[in-house]
Short mmCIF file of C-alpha atoms in Angstrom, two decimals:
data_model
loop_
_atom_site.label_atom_id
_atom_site.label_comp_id
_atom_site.label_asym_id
_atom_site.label_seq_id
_atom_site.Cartn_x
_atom_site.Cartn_y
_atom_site.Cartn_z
CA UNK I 1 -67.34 5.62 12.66
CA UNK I 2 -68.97 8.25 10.62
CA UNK I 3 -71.89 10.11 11.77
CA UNK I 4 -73.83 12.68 10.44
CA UNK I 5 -74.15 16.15 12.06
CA UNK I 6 -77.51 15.26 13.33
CA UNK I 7 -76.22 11.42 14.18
CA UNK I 8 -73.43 13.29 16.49
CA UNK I 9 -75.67 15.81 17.91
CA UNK I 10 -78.00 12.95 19.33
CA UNK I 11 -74.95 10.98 20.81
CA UNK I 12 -73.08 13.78 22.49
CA UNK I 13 -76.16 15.17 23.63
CA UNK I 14 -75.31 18.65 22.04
CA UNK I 15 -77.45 20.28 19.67
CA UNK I 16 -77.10 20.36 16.10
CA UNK I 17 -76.59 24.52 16.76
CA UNK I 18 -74.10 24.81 19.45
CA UNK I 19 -72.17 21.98 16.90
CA UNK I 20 -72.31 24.77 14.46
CA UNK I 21 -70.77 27.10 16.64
CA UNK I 22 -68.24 24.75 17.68
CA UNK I 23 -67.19 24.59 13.95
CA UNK I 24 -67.37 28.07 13.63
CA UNK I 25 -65.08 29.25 16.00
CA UNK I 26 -62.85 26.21 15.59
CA UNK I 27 -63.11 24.60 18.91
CA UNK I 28 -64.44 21.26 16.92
CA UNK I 29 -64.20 20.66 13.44
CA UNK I 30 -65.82 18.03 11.66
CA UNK I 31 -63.99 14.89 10.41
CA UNK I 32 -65.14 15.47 6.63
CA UNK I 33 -67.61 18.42 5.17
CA UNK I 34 -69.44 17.39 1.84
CA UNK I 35 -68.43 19.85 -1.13
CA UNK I 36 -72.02 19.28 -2.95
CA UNK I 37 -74.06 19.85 0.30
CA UNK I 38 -72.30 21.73 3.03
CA UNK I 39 -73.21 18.11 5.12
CA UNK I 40 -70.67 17.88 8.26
CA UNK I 41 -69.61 14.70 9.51
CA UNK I 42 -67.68 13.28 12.69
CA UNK I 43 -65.59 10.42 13.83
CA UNK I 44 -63.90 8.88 16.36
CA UNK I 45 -61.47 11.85 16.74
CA UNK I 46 -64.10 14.17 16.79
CA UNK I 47 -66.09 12.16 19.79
CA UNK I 48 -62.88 12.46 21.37
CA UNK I 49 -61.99 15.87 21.37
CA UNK I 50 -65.90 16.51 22.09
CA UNK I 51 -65.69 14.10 25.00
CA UNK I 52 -62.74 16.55 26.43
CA UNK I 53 -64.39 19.93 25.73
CA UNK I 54 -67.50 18.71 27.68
CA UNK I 55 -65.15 17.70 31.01
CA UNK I 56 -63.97 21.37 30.43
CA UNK I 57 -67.79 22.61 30.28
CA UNK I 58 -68.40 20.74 33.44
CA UNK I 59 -65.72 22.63 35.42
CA UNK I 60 -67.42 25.55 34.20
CA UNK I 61 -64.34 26.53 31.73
CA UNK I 62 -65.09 29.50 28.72
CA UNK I 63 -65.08 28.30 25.41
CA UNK I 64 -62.38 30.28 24.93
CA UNK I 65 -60.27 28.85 27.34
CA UNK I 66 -60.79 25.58 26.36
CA UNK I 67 -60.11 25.87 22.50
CA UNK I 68 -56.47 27.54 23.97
CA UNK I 69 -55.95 24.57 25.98
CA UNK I 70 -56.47 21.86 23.31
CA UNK I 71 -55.28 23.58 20.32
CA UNK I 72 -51.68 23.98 22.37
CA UNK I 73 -49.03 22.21 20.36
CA UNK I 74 -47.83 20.66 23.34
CA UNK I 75 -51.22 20.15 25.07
CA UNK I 76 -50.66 16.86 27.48
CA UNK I 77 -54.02 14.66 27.05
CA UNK I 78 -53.12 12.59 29.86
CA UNK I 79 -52.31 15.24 32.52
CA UNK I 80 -55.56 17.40 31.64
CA UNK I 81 -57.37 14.33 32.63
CA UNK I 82 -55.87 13.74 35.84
CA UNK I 83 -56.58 17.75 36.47
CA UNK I 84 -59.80 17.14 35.07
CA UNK I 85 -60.63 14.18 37.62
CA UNK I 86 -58.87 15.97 41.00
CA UNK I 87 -61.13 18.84 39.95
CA UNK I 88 -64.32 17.41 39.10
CA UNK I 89 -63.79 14.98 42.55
CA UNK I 90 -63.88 18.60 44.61
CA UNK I 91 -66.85 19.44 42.80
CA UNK I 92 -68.45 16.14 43.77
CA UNK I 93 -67.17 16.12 47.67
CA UNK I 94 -69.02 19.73 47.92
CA UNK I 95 -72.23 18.52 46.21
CA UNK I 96 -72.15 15.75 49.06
CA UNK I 97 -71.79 18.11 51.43
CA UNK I 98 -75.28 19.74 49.95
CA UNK I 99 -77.02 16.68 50.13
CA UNK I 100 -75.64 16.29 53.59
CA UNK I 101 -76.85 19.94 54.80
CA UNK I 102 -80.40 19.05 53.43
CA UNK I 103 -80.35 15.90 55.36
CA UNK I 104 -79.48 18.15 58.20
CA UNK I 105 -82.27 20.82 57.20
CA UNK I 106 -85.06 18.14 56.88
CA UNK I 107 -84.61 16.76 60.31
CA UNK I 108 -84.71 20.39 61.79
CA UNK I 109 -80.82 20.25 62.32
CA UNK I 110 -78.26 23.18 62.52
CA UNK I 111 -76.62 23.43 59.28
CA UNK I 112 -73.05 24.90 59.01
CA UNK I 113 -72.53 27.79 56.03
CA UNK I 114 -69.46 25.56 55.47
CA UNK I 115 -71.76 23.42 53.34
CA UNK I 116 -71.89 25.86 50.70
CA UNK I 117 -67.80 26.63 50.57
CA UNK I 118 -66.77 26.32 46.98
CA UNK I 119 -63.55 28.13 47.82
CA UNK I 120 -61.00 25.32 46.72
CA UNK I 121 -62.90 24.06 43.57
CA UNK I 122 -62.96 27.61 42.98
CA UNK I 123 -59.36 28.32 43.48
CA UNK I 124 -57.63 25.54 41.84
CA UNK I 125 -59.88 25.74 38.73
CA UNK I 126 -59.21 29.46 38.14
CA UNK I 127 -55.35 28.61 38.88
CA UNK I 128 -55.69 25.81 35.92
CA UNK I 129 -57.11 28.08 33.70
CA UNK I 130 -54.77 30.90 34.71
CA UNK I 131 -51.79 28.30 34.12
CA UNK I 132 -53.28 27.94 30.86
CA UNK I 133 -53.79 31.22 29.75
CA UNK I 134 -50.33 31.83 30.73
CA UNK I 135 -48.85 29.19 28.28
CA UNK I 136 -51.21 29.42 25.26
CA UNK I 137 -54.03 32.11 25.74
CA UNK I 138 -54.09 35.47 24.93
CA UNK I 139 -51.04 35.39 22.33
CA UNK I 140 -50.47 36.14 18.76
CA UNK I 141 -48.92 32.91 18.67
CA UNK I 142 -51.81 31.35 19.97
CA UNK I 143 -54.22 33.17 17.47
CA UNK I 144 -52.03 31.84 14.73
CA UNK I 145 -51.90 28.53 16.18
CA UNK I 146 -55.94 28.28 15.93
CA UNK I 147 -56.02 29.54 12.47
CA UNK I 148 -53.59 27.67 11.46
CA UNK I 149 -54.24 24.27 12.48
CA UNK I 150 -58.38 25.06 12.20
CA UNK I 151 -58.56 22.88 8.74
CA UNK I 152 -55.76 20.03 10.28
CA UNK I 153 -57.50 16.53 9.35
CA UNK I 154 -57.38 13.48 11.91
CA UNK I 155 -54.70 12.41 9.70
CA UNK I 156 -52.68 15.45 9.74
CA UNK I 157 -52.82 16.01 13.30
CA UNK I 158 -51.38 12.57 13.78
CA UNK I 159 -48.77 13.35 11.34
CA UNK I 160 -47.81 16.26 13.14
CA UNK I 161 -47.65 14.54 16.39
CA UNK I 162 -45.67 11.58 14.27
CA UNK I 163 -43.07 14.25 13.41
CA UNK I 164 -43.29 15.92 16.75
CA UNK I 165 -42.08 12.36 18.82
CA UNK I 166 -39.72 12.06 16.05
CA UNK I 167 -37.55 14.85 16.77
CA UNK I 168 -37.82 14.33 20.37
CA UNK I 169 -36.49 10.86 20.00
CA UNK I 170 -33.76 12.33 17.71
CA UNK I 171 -33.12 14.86 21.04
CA UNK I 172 -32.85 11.62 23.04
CA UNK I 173 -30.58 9.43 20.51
CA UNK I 174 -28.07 12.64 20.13
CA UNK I 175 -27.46 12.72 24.05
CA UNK I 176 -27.34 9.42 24.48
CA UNK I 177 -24.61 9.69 21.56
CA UNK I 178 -22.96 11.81 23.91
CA UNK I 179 -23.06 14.61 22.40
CA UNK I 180 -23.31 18.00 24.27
CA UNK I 181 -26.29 20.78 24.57
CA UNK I 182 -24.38 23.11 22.35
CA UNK I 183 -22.82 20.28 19.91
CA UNK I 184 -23.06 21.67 16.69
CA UNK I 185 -25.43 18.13 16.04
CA UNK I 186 -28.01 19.32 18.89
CA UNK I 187 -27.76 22.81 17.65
CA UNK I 188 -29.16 21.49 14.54
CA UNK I 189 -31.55 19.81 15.76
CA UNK I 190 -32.82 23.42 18.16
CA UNK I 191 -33.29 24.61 14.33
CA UNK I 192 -35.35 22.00 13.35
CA UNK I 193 -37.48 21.82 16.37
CA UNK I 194 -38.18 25.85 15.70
CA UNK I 195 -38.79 24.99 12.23
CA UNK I 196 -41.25 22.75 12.81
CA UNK I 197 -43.14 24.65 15.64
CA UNK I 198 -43.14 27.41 12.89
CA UNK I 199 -44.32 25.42 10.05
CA UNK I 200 -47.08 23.70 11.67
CA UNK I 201 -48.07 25.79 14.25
CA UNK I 202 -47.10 29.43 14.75
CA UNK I 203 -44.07 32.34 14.23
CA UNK I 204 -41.75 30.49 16.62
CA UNK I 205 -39.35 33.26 17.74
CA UNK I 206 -36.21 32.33 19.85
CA UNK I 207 -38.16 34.38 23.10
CA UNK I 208 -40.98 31.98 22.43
CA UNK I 209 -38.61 29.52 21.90
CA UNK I 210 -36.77 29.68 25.23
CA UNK I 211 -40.07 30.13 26.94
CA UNK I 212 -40.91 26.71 25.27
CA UNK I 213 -37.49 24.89 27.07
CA UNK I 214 -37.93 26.37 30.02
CA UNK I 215 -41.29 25.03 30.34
CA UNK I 216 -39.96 21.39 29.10
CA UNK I 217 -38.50 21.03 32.46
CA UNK I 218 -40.27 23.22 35.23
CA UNK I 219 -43.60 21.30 34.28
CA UNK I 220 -43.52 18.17 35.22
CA UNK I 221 -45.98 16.95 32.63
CA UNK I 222 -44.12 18.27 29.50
CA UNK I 223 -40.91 16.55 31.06
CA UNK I 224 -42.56 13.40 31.23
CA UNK I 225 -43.72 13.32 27.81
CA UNK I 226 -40.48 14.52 26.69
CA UNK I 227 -38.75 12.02 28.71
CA UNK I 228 -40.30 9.13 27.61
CA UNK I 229 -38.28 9.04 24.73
CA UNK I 230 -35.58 8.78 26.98
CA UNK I 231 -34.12 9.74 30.53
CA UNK I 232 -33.34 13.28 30.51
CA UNK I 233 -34.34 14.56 27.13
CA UNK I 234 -36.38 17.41 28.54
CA UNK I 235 -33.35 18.55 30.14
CA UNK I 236 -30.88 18.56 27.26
CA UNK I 237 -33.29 20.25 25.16
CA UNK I 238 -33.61 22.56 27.47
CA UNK I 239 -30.03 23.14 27.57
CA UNK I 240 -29.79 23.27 24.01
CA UNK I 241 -32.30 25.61 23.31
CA UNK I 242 -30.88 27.65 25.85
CA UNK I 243 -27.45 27.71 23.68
CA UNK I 244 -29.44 28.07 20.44
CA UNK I 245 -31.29 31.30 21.94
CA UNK I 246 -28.39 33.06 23.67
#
């Protein structure tokens, strides 16, 4: 798929100026920009990320929250769309209660201010976006993270996922070669990992980096994906790092 600007624009349902913006400020690039003619095209990738910026919109999410929560290196697709679905599902059980109340109000029945609670939708949205702020907003790192990877093709994202599960499985392989957290071979392999982060990414520090292995195991998510290279990688990396950043 390749669609011009306007093409896009009529399929997402977003105008041709807010796509501009998007561009702009680096929340969605297009797939390909023509040299002669300034012309921006999108693809599949592009529908994608756009897809998952307008779930954000929907739970009422800032731009600027949402462009730190996808442009996080280790950004989880899969878990933001289960948080994505539990919220959106409160949003929809208190719109039912709404329609509900109205029923009540046209047959000249009592309705309960309860109707109108948006307490919990409100709560656990602001404590997503606060959990993501945490990780990814705010930060010099993440300011050099969104410059950096601003001009990253479809092609070199996947690459730089590619190398990303690489590594991990190398994590996996070294413990299941029995080899210790602070091995001179998973050691190594810390250095890499940093390298990487730092190459493709942002300054990766050894603070950052310890915040990074800490998180690798307290959120379940990250372990997951980390784990599914193997039982328990999360853990030793976490370990290692730990060794690496003492």
């Amino acid at each position: 798929m390749k669609l011009h600007i306007k093409e896009f624009a009529e399929l997402t349902g977003v105008s041709v100026r807010t796509l501009h913006y998007y561009d702009d400020i680096g929340l969605l690039k297009p797939a390909a920009v023509d040299e002669q003619n300034g012309y921006r095209f999108y693809d599949e990738a592009c529908l994608a990320r756009m897809q998952e910026v307008m779930f954000y919109r929907e739970l009422d999410f800032p731009l600027k929250e949402i462009g730190a929560i996808l442009s996080a290196p280790d950004y989880d697709k899969q878990a933001a769309l289960y948080t994505q679905k539990r919220l959106l599902t409160l949003k929809k059980d208190r719109l039912e209660r709404l329609i509900s109340a109205l029923d009540d109000a046209m047959k000249g029945e009592e309705v309960s201010m309860k109707a109108f609670d948006n307490s919990e939708f409100e709560a656990q949205r602001s404590a997503y976006a606060e959990e993501a702020k945490a990780k990814w907003g705010g930060t010099s790192a993440y300011r050099e993270s969104v410059e950096k990877t601003k001009g990253y093709s479809k092609e070199k994202w996947n690459a730089v996922t590619d190398g990303m599960n690489a590594l991990m499985a190398e994590f996996a392989q070294c413990k299941a070669d029995g080899f210790a957290p602070e091995s001179a071979e998973a050691q190594a392999l810390v250095k890499r990992w940093q390298d990487y982060i730092t190459e493709h990414f942002y300054n990766c520090t050894k603070e950052i980096l310890a915040g990074l292995g800490e998180m690798y195991t307290a959120d379940e998510r990250f372990r997951a994906n980390m784990d599914a290279h193997g039982e328990g990688t999360a853990e030793f990396m976490r370990a290692a790092i730990g060794v690496y950043c003492r």
